[in-house]
Amino acid sequence: MISKSQTFDTTAYDAVVVGAGPNGLSAAITLAQAGLSVIVLEAKDTAGGGVRSQELTLPGFTHDVCSAIYPLSLASPFLRTLPLEQHGLEWIHPVAPVAHPLDDGTAVLLENSLEATAEGLGEDGENYHKLLAPFVRDWQDLIEDILGPLPLPPKHPLLLARFTPLALASAQGLARRWFRQAPARAVFAGNAAHSILPLETPGTAAAGILMSVLAHTVGWPMVAGGAQNLTNALLSYFQSLGGEVVTGFQVDSLDQLPETKTLLLDITPEQLIRIAGDRLPNSYRRKLERFRYGPGVFKIDYALNSPVPWRASDCAKAATVHLGGTLDDICASERNMWQGEHTNKPFVLFVQQSTFDSNRAPRDKHTAWAYCHVPSGSSIDMTSQIEDQIERFAPGFRELVLARHTHNTRQMQAYNANYIQGDIIGGVQDLRQMYFRPTISRNPYATPLKNVYLCSASTPPGGGVHGMCGFHAAQVALSDRNKQKIWNLDRLGAQSLQI
C-alpha cells in the first residue's frame, strides 16, 4: 500500500478503481485476475469502506465500525473462490447463528441445523422445515441466481420458480400464513427486518427466507480479530496479484483521472452526479436523481465490564441477537421508522463479538455492537431507546457499560460517504429497486461515459458484504475491453487491405 504523499501516475495502469470497500476491492481483484494492471484510490486513510475496525471506546477494545456479521461473504459465489484464508482471514462461528429473546424469558434459537431449529419451534416446526428445506438443500444454486447479474436469465429456473412466489410476499403475511405461534413468527420477522423495509411490504419475505437459509448452511460468522481483517485479506490477495492501493486520495472530479482508462466507481448515484458534473447526459442525470435512498441507522459500540446478562441463557450461544419481541412489535418498529417516526421500542440488531473472540477486548472484559433503523438523515440520539430494549431482555445491562461510542446517520455518512443520510445498503431494496438500480437498464453497471462503470451496492444485487456488485461490474468492463480489442484488430485489418 502506498500513501497519498507518494506520487503515482494513473495512466500507467490498465484500470483505476475508486473506493476500497468490499465491492471496489472485488472489482479490482477481478480485473487483476484477468491480467490487468490495477490501482485502487481510497479517500480514507484506511481501506475497507463498511468493513473496518477501530478502538472506538477504550484502549484494547476492538469494535467493528460498520458491518460485523458475514453470512453473505461466506455464501458469495465470488468471495468464496478467493484464497483469503491464505492471506490471514479466519472465520469464527458462534454456537448458533441467531438468538431471538421473548418477553416470557425464553428465546428462539436459530441453529445451524434446520432440523434442530424446527424441533425447537414446536407445532410450527413442521411448516418451518417445509418452507426452508428445498432452499437449504440447493442453497448454492439459489444464491447464484439471487446474487447474479441482470439481464441474464436464471441458471436454475425451477428452483427460482419455487422461491419467487414466496419471496414476493410480505414478511408479515408469510409469517402469519405459515406459522401459528409467536416464536416462529418472531424469529422470521427478525430475519426479514434486515431488508430495512416495513414488513407489510411485498418482497420482504425474501429477506426472511434468505437469512434463515444462510443460518442453516454457511452460518452467520464473524471475522477473528475484527472486520478489518477481512479487508486486510482482500488487500493482501489483491496486492499478490500486482495490484496497488493509494489511501487518503479523495476523488472530487473525474477530471482528476484519465478519460481513456477503464474506470470503476464504488460510489452511489448521488456521488456520481457530483464528481461527473456536466459530463453526464441530462437524461441519465435525471434518472440518477430519481434513485431512492432508504432510512438510516443509529449505532452504538460498547465496552463492557462483563458478559451481557441475558434472561434467556440461550442468547449467550449466538453472536447475533435480534431484540424486538413479537412479529407485531417488529412490524410496528419498522413501519414507524419509514413514516419518519422515532419509535420508543425499536428493532435492535445486537452483536456480542467478544463472547466468541477473546481478542476483541482485554481479559474478562467484553464488546458489544448494536444499531436500530431510523428515518433518513436523523440526528436523534437513540441510545436510551436501544438500551431500554436491551434491558428488556437483559436486565442490568446498563450497569456493565464502561464506555459507549455512538454514530447517528450523519456521522455514518461522514465515516463512509456511500452511506447517504445513514443508508447502509446503497439505496432502497424494494421490488421496484431491487435489481433495477441505479436505473432501469439492460446494463446497470455501465454509464453513458465511455469506460466508466458503477460497482457499488447501488447496482445489482445490492447491499451486503458479498462483493458481487464489484465482480459483475468488472466482468462487464472486461467484456467491453475485449470488444474494443476485436474492433481495433478489425480496423487494422481493413487498413492493411487498403495498403
Coordinates of C-alpha atoms in Angstrom, one line a residue:
M1 CA 0.0 0.0 0.0
I2 CA 1.3 3.5 -0.8
S3 CA 0.4 6.7 0.8
K4 CA -1.1 9.9 -0.5
S5 CA 2.2 11.7 -0.2
Q6 CA 3.9 9.5 -2.8
T7 CA 3.4 10.3 -6.4
F8 CA 1.8 8.0 -8.9
D9 CA 0.6 8.1 -12.5
T10 CA -2.8 6.6 -13.1
T11 CA -2.1 6.4 -16.9
A12 CA 0.4 3.7 -16.1
Y13 CA -2.4 1.3 -15.2
D14 CA -4.9 -0.6 -17.3
A15 CA -7.7 0.2 -14.8
V16 CA -8.5 2.5 -12.0
V17 CA -10.9 1.7 -9.2
V18 CA -12.3 4.4 -6.9
G19 CA -13.2 3.2 -3.5
A20 CA -11.7 0.4 -1.4
G21 CA -14.8 -1.1 0.1
P22 CA -15.6 -4.8 -0.5
N23 CA -17.2 -4.1 -3.9
G24 CA -14.3 -1.9 -5.0
L25 CA -11.8 -4.5 -3.9
S26 CA -13.8 -7.3 -5.6
A27 CA -13.8 -5.3 -8.8
A28 CA -10.1 -4.7 -8.6
I29 CA -9.3 -8.3 -7.8
T30 CA -11.4 -9.5 -10.8
L31 CA -9.6 -7.1 -13.1
A32 CA -6.2 -8.1 -11.7
Q33 CA -7.0 -11.8 -12.1
A34 CA -7.6 -11.1 -15.8
G35 CA -4.1 -9.8 -16.1
L36 CA -4.8 -6.1 -16.0
S37 CA -2.6 -3.6 -14.0
V38 CA -4.9 -2.0 -11.5
I39 CA -4.7 0.8 -9.0
V40 CA -7.3 1.5 -6.3
L41 CA -7.9 5.0 -4.9
E42 CA -9.4 5.3 -1.4
A43 CA -10.4 8.6 0.2
K44 CA -9.9 7.4 3.7
D45 CA -6.6 6.7 5.3
T46 CA -7.7 3.1 5.9
A47 CA -9.2 0.8 3.3
G48 CA -12.4 -1.1 3.9
G49 CA -15.5 1.0 3.4
G50 CA -18.1 -0.7 5.5
V51 CA -15.7 -3.4 6.7
R52 CA -13.4 -1.8 9.2
S53 CA -12.4 -2.0 12.9
Q54 CA -11.2 0.6 15.4
E55 CA -10.7 1.2 19.1
L56 CA -13.8 3.4 19.3
T57 CA -14.3 3.3 23.1
L58 CA -11.3 2.4 25.3
P59 CA -7.8 1.1 24.6
G60 CA -7.8 -2.6 23.9
F61 CA -11.4 -2.8 22.8
T62 CA -11.7 -3.6 19.1
H63 CA -15.0 -2.6 17.5
D64 CA -16.5 -3.2 14.1
V65 CA -17.3 0.3 12.9
C66 CA -19.9 -0.7 10.3
S67 CA -20.7 -4.3 9.5
A68 CA -20.0 -7.2 11.9
I69 CA -21.5 -10.5 10.8
Y70 CA -20.9 -12.0 7.4
P71 CA -23.2 -14.8 6.1
L72 CA -23.3 -13.3 2.6
S73 CA -19.5 -13.2 2.5
L74 CA -19.2 -17.0 3.0
A75 CA -22.1 -17.6 0.6
S76 CA -20.8 -15.2 -2.1
P77 CA -20.2 -17.0 -5.4
F78 CA -17.1 -14.8 -5.9
L79 CA -15.6 -14.3 -2.4
R80 CA -15.8 -18.0 -1.6
T81 CA -13.5 -18.7 -4.6
L82 CA -10.7 -16.5 -3.2
P83 CA -7.8 -17.9 -1.1
L84 CA -8.4 -15.4 1.7
E85 CA -7.5 -17.8 4.4
Q86 CA -4.0 -17.9 2.9
H87 CA -3.9 -14.2 3.5
G88 CA -4.8 -14.2 7.2
L89 CA -8.6 -14.4 7.2
E90 CA -10.0 -16.6 10.0
W91 CA -13.8 -17.1 10.5
I92 CA -15.3 -17.6 13.9
H93 CA -18.7 -19.4 14.1
P94 CA -20.7 -19.0 17.2
V95 CA -22.6 -22.0 18.7
A96 CA -25.7 -20.7 17.0
P97 CA -26.2 -18.1 14.3
V98 CA -29.1 -16.1 15.8
A99 CA -31.0 -15.8 19.1
H100 CA -34.3 -14.1 19.4
P101 CA -35.4 -13.5 23.0
L102 CA -39.1 -13.1 24.0
D103 CA -40.8 -11.4 26.9
D104 CA -41.5 -14.6 28.7
G105 CA -37.8 -15.2 29.4
T106 CA -37.3 -17.8 26.6
A107 CA -35.5 -17.3 23.3
V108 CA -35.8 -18.8 19.9
L109 CA -32.5 -20.2 18.8
L110 CA -31.8 -20.3 15.1
E111 CA -29.3 -23.2 14.9
N112 CA -27.0 -24.4 12.1
S113 CA -29.2 -27.5 11.8
L114 CA -32.5 -26.9 10.1
E115 CA -33.9 -30.0 11.9
A116 CA -32.8 -28.9 15.3
T117 CA -34.3 -25.4 14.8
A118 CA -37.6 -26.9 13.6
E119 CA -37.7 -29.2 16.6
G120 CA -37.4 -26.1 18.9
L121 CA -40.3 -24.4 17.2
G122 CA -42.9 -26.9 18.5
E123 CA -46.1 -27.2 16.4
D124 CA -44.6 -24.7 13.8
G125 CA -41.5 -26.8 13.3
E126 CA -43.0 -28.9 10.5
N127 CA -44.0 -25.9 8.5
Y128 CA -40.7 -24.2 9.2
H129 CA -38.9 -27.2 7.8
K130 CA -41.2 -27.5 4.8
L131 CA -40.7 -23.8 4.0
L132 CA -36.9 -23.8 4.0
A133 CA -35.8 -27.4 3.2
P134 CA -35.8 -27.0 -0.6
F135 CA -33.7 -23.9 -0.4
V136 CA -31.3 -25.2 2.2
R137 CA -30.7 -28.3 0.1
D138 CA -29.9 -26.3 -3.0
W139 CA -28.6 -23.2 -1.4
Q140 CA -25.6 -22.6 -3.7
D141 CA -27.9 -22.7 -6.8
L142 CA -30.3 -20.3 -5.1
I143 CA -27.6 -17.8 -4.1
E144 CA -26.1 -18.0 -7.6
D145 CA -29.3 -16.7 -9.0
I146 CA -30.2 -14.2 -6.3
L147 CA -26.7 -12.6 -6.4
G148 CA -26.5 -13.0 -10.2
P149 CA -26.4 -10.1 -12.7
L150 CA -29.1 -8.8 -14.9
P151 CA -30.3 -9.2 -17.6
L152 CA -29.1 -12.8 -17.7
P153 CA -31.8 -15.4 -17.2
P154 CA -31.6 -17.5 -14.1
K155 CA -29.3 -20.6 -14.2
H156 CA -31.7 -22.6 -12.0
P157 CA -35.2 -21.6 -13.2
L158 CA -37.1 -24.4 -11.5
L159 CA -35.6 -23.5 -8.1
L160 CA -36.2 -19.8 -8.6
A161 CA -39.8 -20.5 -9.7
R162 CA -40.3 -22.2 -6.3
F163 CA -38.7 -19.4 -4.4
T164 CA -40.2 -16.4 -6.2
P165 CA -43.9 -16.7 -5.1
L166 CA -42.8 -17.0 -1.5
A167 CA -40.3 -14.2 -1.8
L168 CA -42.8 -11.8 -3.4
A169 CA -45.0 -12.0 -0.3
S170 CA -44.7 -9.6 2.6
A171 CA -42.8 -10.9 5.6
Q172 CA -45.8 -10.2 7.8
G173 CA -48.2 -12.1 5.5
L174 CA -46.0 -15.1 5.1
A175 CA -45.2 -15.4 8.8
R176 CA -48.9 -15.3 9.7
R177 CA -49.8 -17.7 6.9
W178 CA -47.1 -20.3 7.6
F179 CA -46.8 -20.1 11.4
R180 CA -49.4 -20.2 14.2
Q181 CA -47.3 -19.4 17.3
A182 CA -45.4 -16.3 18.4
P183 CA -41.8 -17.7 18.5
A184 CA -41.7 -18.8 14.8
R185 CA -43.3 -15.6 13.6
A186 CA -40.9 -13.5 15.7
V187 CA -37.7 -15.1 14.5
F188 CA -38.8 -14.9 10.9
A189 CA -39.7 -11.2 11.4
G190 CA -36.3 -10.5 12.8
N191 CA -34.5 -12.0 9.8
A192 CA -36.9 -10.2 7.4
A193 CA -36.2 -6.9 9.1
H194 CA -32.7 -6.9 7.6
S195 CA -34.4 -5.7 4.5
I196 CA -34.9 -2.3 6.2
L197 CA -38.4 -2.1 4.9
P198 CA -41.8 -2.2 6.5
L199 CA -42.6 -5.9 6.9
E200 CA -46.0 -5.3 5.3
T201 CA -44.1 -4.5 2.0
P202 CA -44.3 -7.1 -0.8
G203 CA -41.0 -8.8 -1.2
T204 CA -39.8 -8.6 2.4
A205 CA -40.4 -12.3 2.8
A206 CA -37.3 -12.8 0.6
A207 CA -35.0 -11.4 3.2
G208 CA -36.6 -13.6 5.9
I209 CA -36.2 -16.7 3.8
L210 CA -32.6 -15.9 2.6
M211 CA -31.3 -15.0 6.1
S212 CA -32.8 -18.2 7.5
V213 CA -31.3 -20.3 4.7
L214 CA -27.9 -18.8 5.3
A215 CA -28.1 -19.6 9.0
H216 CA -28.7 -23.3 8.2
T217 CA -26.0 -23.5 5.5
V218 CA -22.9 -21.2 5.8
G219 CA -23.9 -19.8 9.2
W220 CA -23.6 -16.2 10.5
P221 CA -19.8 -15.9 11.3
M222 CA -17.6 -13.0 12.4
V223 CA -14.0 -12.3 11.5
A224 CA -11.4 -13.2 14.0
G225 CA -9.8 -10.1 15.5
G226 CA -12.2 -7.7 13.8
A227 CA -13.9 -6.9 10.5
Q228 CA -10.8 -5.1 9.3
N229 CA -9.1 -8.4 8.9
L230 CA -11.5 -9.3 6.1
T231 CA -10.5 -6.1 4.3
N232 CA -6.8 -6.8 5.0
A233 CA -7.1 -10.3 3.5
L234 CA -8.7 -8.9 0.3
L235 CA -6.0 -6.2 0.1
S236 CA -3.2 -8.8 0.6
Y237 CA -4.6 -11.1 -2.1
F238 CA -5.1 -8.1 -4.5
Q239 CA -1.5 -7.0 -3.9
S240 CA -0.3 -10.5 -4.5
L241 CA -1.8 -10.2 -8.0
G242 CA 0.3 -7.0 -8.6
G243 CA -2.4 -4.5 -7.6
E244 CA -1.7 -1.2 -5.9
V245 CA -3.7 0.9 -3.4
V246 CA -3.5 4.6 -2.6
T247 CA -5.2 5.7 0.6
G248 CA -6.0 9.3 1.5
F249 CA -6.8 10.2 -2.1
Q250 CA -10.1 12.0 -2.4
V251 CA -11.6 11.9 -5.9
D252 CA -13.7 15.1 -6.3
S253 CA -13.9 15.2 -10.1
L254 CA -13.5 12.8 -12.9
D255 CA -11.1 15.4 -14.3
Q256 CA -8.5 14.1 -11.8
L257 CA -8.5 10.8 -13.7
P258 CA -7.6 9.8 -17.3
E259 CA -10.5 9.5 -19.6
T260 CA -9.3 6.6 -21.6
K261 CA -8.7 4.2 -18.8
T262 CA -11.2 1.6 -17.6
L263 CA -12.7 3.3 -14.5
L264 CA -14.8 1.6 -11.9
L265 CA -16.5 3.7 -9.2
D266 CA -17.6 2.2 -5.9
I267 CA -19.8 5.1 -5.2
T268 CA -23.6 6.0 -5.1
P269 CA -25.6 7.8 -7.8
E270 CA -25.5 11.0 -5.7
Q271 CA -21.7 10.9 -5.7
L272 CA -21.5 10.1 -9.4
I273 CA -23.6 13.2 -10.2
R274 CA -21.3 15.3 -8.1
I275 CA -18.0 14.1 -9.5
A276 CA -19.0 13.7 -13.1
G277 CA -20.6 17.1 -13.3
D278 CA -21.5 18.3 -16.8
R279 CA -20.1 15.1 -18.4
L280 CA -23.3 13.2 -17.7
P281 CA -26.1 13.5 -20.2
N282 CA -29.1 15.3 -18.8
S283 CA -31.4 12.2 -19.3
Y284 CA -29.1 9.9 -17.3
R285 CA -28.6 12.6 -14.6
R286 CA -32.4 12.8 -14.2
K287 CA -32.6 9.0 -13.8
L288 CA -29.9 9.1 -11.2
E289 CA -31.7 11.9 -9.3
R290 CA -34.8 9.7 -9.1
F291 CA -32.8 6.9 -7.3
R292 CA -34.3 6.4 -3.8
Y293 CA -32.2 6.1 -0.7
G294 CA -33.7 4.4 2.4
P295 CA -33.8 5.0 6.1
G296 CA -30.6 5.3 8.1
V297 CA -29.2 3.7 11.3
F298 CA -28.2 4.8 14.7
K299 CA -25.3 2.7 16.1
I300 CA -23.7 2.2 19.5
D301 CA -20.5 0.4 20.3
Y302 CA -20.0 -0.7 23.9
A303 CA -17.1 -1.6 26.1
L304 CA -18.5 -3.8 28.9
N305 CA -17.3 -5.0 32.3
S306 CA -18.7 -8.5 31.9
P307 CA -20.9 -10.6 29.5
V308 CA -24.4 -9.5 28.8
P309 CA -26.8 -10.8 31.5
W310 CA -29.4 -12.4 29.3
R311 CA -32.6 -13.7 31.0
A312 CA -32.7 -16.4 28.4
S313 CA -29.4 -18.3 28.6
D314 CA -29.7 -19.4 25.0
C315 CA -28.8 -15.9 23.9
A316 CA -25.3 -16.5 25.1
K317 CA -24.9 -19.1 22.3
A318 CA -25.3 -16.7 19.5
A319 CA -23.2 -13.7 18.4
T320 CA -26.2 -12.1 16.8
V321 CA -29.3 -11.4 18.9
H322 CA -32.4 -9.8 17.5
L323 CA -34.1 -7.6 20.0
G324 CA -37.6 -6.7 19.0
G325 CA -40.1 -9.0 20.7
T326 CA -43.0 -10.3 18.6
L327 CA -43.9 -10.1 14.9
D328 CA -46.3 -7.2 15.7
D329 CA -43.7 -5.4 17.7
I330 CA -41.1 -5.6 14.9
C331 CA -43.7 -4.6 12.3
A332 CA -44.6 -1.5 14.3
S333 CA -41.0 -0.5 14.7
E334 CA -40.1 -0.8 11.0
R335 CA -43.4 0.9 9.9
N336 CA -42.9 3.8 12.2
M337 CA -39.3 4.3 11.0
W338 CA -40.4 4.5 7.4
Q339 CA -43.1 7.0 8.4
G340 CA -40.4 9.3 9.8
E341 CA -41.1 8.5 13.4
H342 CA -38.6 7.5 16.1
T343 CA -40.2 4.6 18.0
N344 CA -39.6 4.0 21.7
K345 CA -39.3 0.3 21.0
P346 CA -37.0 -0.1 18.0
F347 CA -36.0 -3.4 16.5
V348 CA -32.3 -3.7 17.6
L349 CA -29.7 -5.8 15.9
F350 CA -27.2 -6.7 18.7
V351 CA -23.8 -8.5 18.3
Q352 CA -21.6 -9.7 21.1
Q353 CA -18.3 -10.5 19.4
S354 CA -16.1 -10.9 22.4
T355 CA -18.2 -13.8 23.7
F356 CA -16.6 -15.9 20.9
D357 CA -13.4 -13.8 20.1
S358 CA -11.3 -13.1 23.2
N359 CA -9.0 -10.8 21.1
R360 CA -11.7 -8.2 20.9
A361 CA -11.3 -6.9 24.5
P362 CA -8.9 -7.0 27.5
R363 CA -9.1 -10.1 29.7
D364 CA -12.5 -10.6 31.4
K365 CA -13.9 -7.5 29.5
H366 CA -16.3 -7.5 26.5
T367 CA -17.5 -5.6 23.5
A368 CA -21.0 -5.2 22.1
W369 CA -22.4 -3.7 18.9
A370 CA -25.9 -2.5 18.4
Y371 CA -28.0 -0.5 16.0
C372 CA -31.6 0.3 15.1
H373 CA -33.2 1.7 12.0
V374 CA -34.2 5.4 12.0
P375 CA -35.6 7.9 9.5
S376 CA -33.2 9.1 6.8
G377 CA -30.8 11.9 8.0
S378 CA -32.0 11.6 11.6
S379 CA -29.8 13.3 14.2
I380 CA -31.9 12.0 17.2
D381 CA -29.9 10.2 19.8
M382 CA -31.5 6.7 20.2
T383 CA -29.2 5.5 23.0
S384 CA -31.9 5.4 25.6
Q385 CA -34.4 3.6 23.4
I386 CA -31.8 1.0 22.3
E387 CA -30.7 0.4 25.9
D388 CA -34.3 0.1 27.0
Q389 CA -34.7 -2.7 24.5
I390 CA -31.5 -4.4 25.7
E391 CA -32.6 -4.1 29.3
R392 CA -36.0 -5.6 28.3
F393 CA -34.2 -8.9 27.7
A394 CA -31.0 -8.4 29.7
P395 CA -31.8 -6.6 33.0
G396 CA -28.8 -4.9 34.5
F397 CA -27.0 -4.3 31.1
R398 CA -26.5 -0.6 31.7
E399 CA -24.6 -1.3 34.9
L400 CA -22.0 -3.1 32.9
V401 CA -21.2 -0.3 30.4
L402 CA -17.7 1.0 30.8
A403 CA -17.9 3.3 27.7
R404 CA -20.0 3.8 24.6
H405 CA -19.5 5.3 21.2
T406 CA -22.4 6.4 19.0
H407 CA -22.9 7.1 15.3
N408 CA -26.1 8.9 14.1
T409 CA -27.0 8.9 10.4
R410 CA -24.9 12.0 9.6
Q411 CA -21.9 10.6 11.3
M412 CA -22.3 7.3 9.5
Q413 CA -22.2 9.2 6.2
A414 CA -19.2 11.2 7.3
Y415 CA -17.4 8.0 8.1
N416 CA -18.5 6.2 4.9
A417 CA -19.5 8.5 2.1
N418 CA -21.6 5.7 0.5
Y419 CA -24.0 5.7 3.5
I420 CA -26.2 8.5 2.2
Q421 CA -28.1 10.0 5.2
G422 CA -27.2 6.8 7.1
D423 CA -28.5 4.4 4.4
I424 CA -26.1 1.4 4.8
I425 CA -27.4 -0.7 1.8
G426 CA -26.8 1.7 -1.1
G427 CA -30.5 2.6 -1.7
V428 CA -33.9 1.2 -1.1
Q429 CA -34.2 -2.5 -2.0
D430 CA -37.9 -3.0 -2.6
L431 CA -39.4 -4.7 -5.7
R432 CA -39.1 -1.5 -7.7
Q433 CA -35.4 -1.0 -7.0
M434 CA -34.1 -4.5 -6.0
Y435 CA -32.4 -5.2 -9.4
F436 CA -33.2 -2.1 -11.4
R437 CA -30.6 0.0 -9.6
P438 CA -29.5 2.7 -10.1
T439 CA -31.7 3.0 -13.2
I440 CA -33.8 0.7 -15.4
S441 CA -31.2 -0.6 -17.8
R442 CA -30.1 -3.7 -19.5
N443 CA -26.6 -3.0 -18.2
P444 CA -26.9 -1.2 -14.8
Y445 CA -23.1 -1.2 -14.3
A446 CA -22.3 0.9 -17.4
T447 CA -22.7 4.6 -17.5
P448 CA -23.1 6.9 -20.6
L449 CA -19.4 7.8 -20.1
K450 CA -17.0 5.7 -22.1
N451 CA -15.2 3.1 -20.0
V452 CA -16.8 4.4 -16.7
Y453 CA -18.7 1.9 -14.6
L454 CA -20.5 1.8 -11.3
C455 CA -19.6 -1.1 -9.0
S456 CA -21.2 -0.1 -5.6
A457 CA -24.2 -1.5 -3.7
S458 CA -26.3 0.9 -5.7
T459 CA -26.0 -1.7 -8.5
P460 CA -27.4 -5.3 -8.6
P461 CA -27.6 -7.3 -6.4
G462 CA -27.4 -4.5 -3.9
G463 CA -26.4 -4.3 -0.2
G464 CA -24.4 -6.8 1.8
V465 CA -20.8 -7.8 2.0
H466 CA -20.6 -10.2 -0.9
G467 CA -18.6 -8.3 -3.5
M468 CA -20.9 -9.3 -6.3
C469 CA -21.6 -5.8 -7.4
G470 CA -17.9 -5.2 -8.0
F471 CA -17.4 -8.6 -9.6
H472 CA -20.3 -8.1 -12.1
A473 CA -19.2 -4.6 -13.0
A474 CA -15.7 -5.8 -13.6
Q475 CA -17.0 -8.6 -15.8
V476 CA -18.8 -6.0 -17.9
A477 CA -15.7 -3.8 -18.1
L478 CA -13.6 -6.8 -19.2
S479 CA -16.2 -7.7 -21.8
D480 CA -16.2 -4.2 -23.2
R481 CA -12.4 -4.1 -23.3
N482 CA -12.4 -7.4 -25.3
K483 CA -14.9 -5.9 -27.8
Q484 CA -12.7 -2.9 -28.2
K485 CA -9.7 -5.1 -28.9
I486 CA -11.6 -7.0 -31.5
W487 CA -12.8 -3.8 -33.1
N488 CA -9.2 -2.4 -33.2
L489 CA -8.0 -5.6 -34.8
D490 CA -10.7 -5.4 -37.4
R491 CA -9.8 -1.8 -38.2
L492 CA -6.1 -2.7 -38.5
G493 CA -7.1 -5.5 -40.9
A494 CA -9.1 -3.1 -43.0
Q495 CA -6.3 -0.7 -43.2
S496 CA -3.8 -3.4 -44.2
L497 CA -6.1 -4.4 -47.1
Q498 CA -6.2 -0.8 -48.3
I499 CA -2.4 -0.7 -48.4

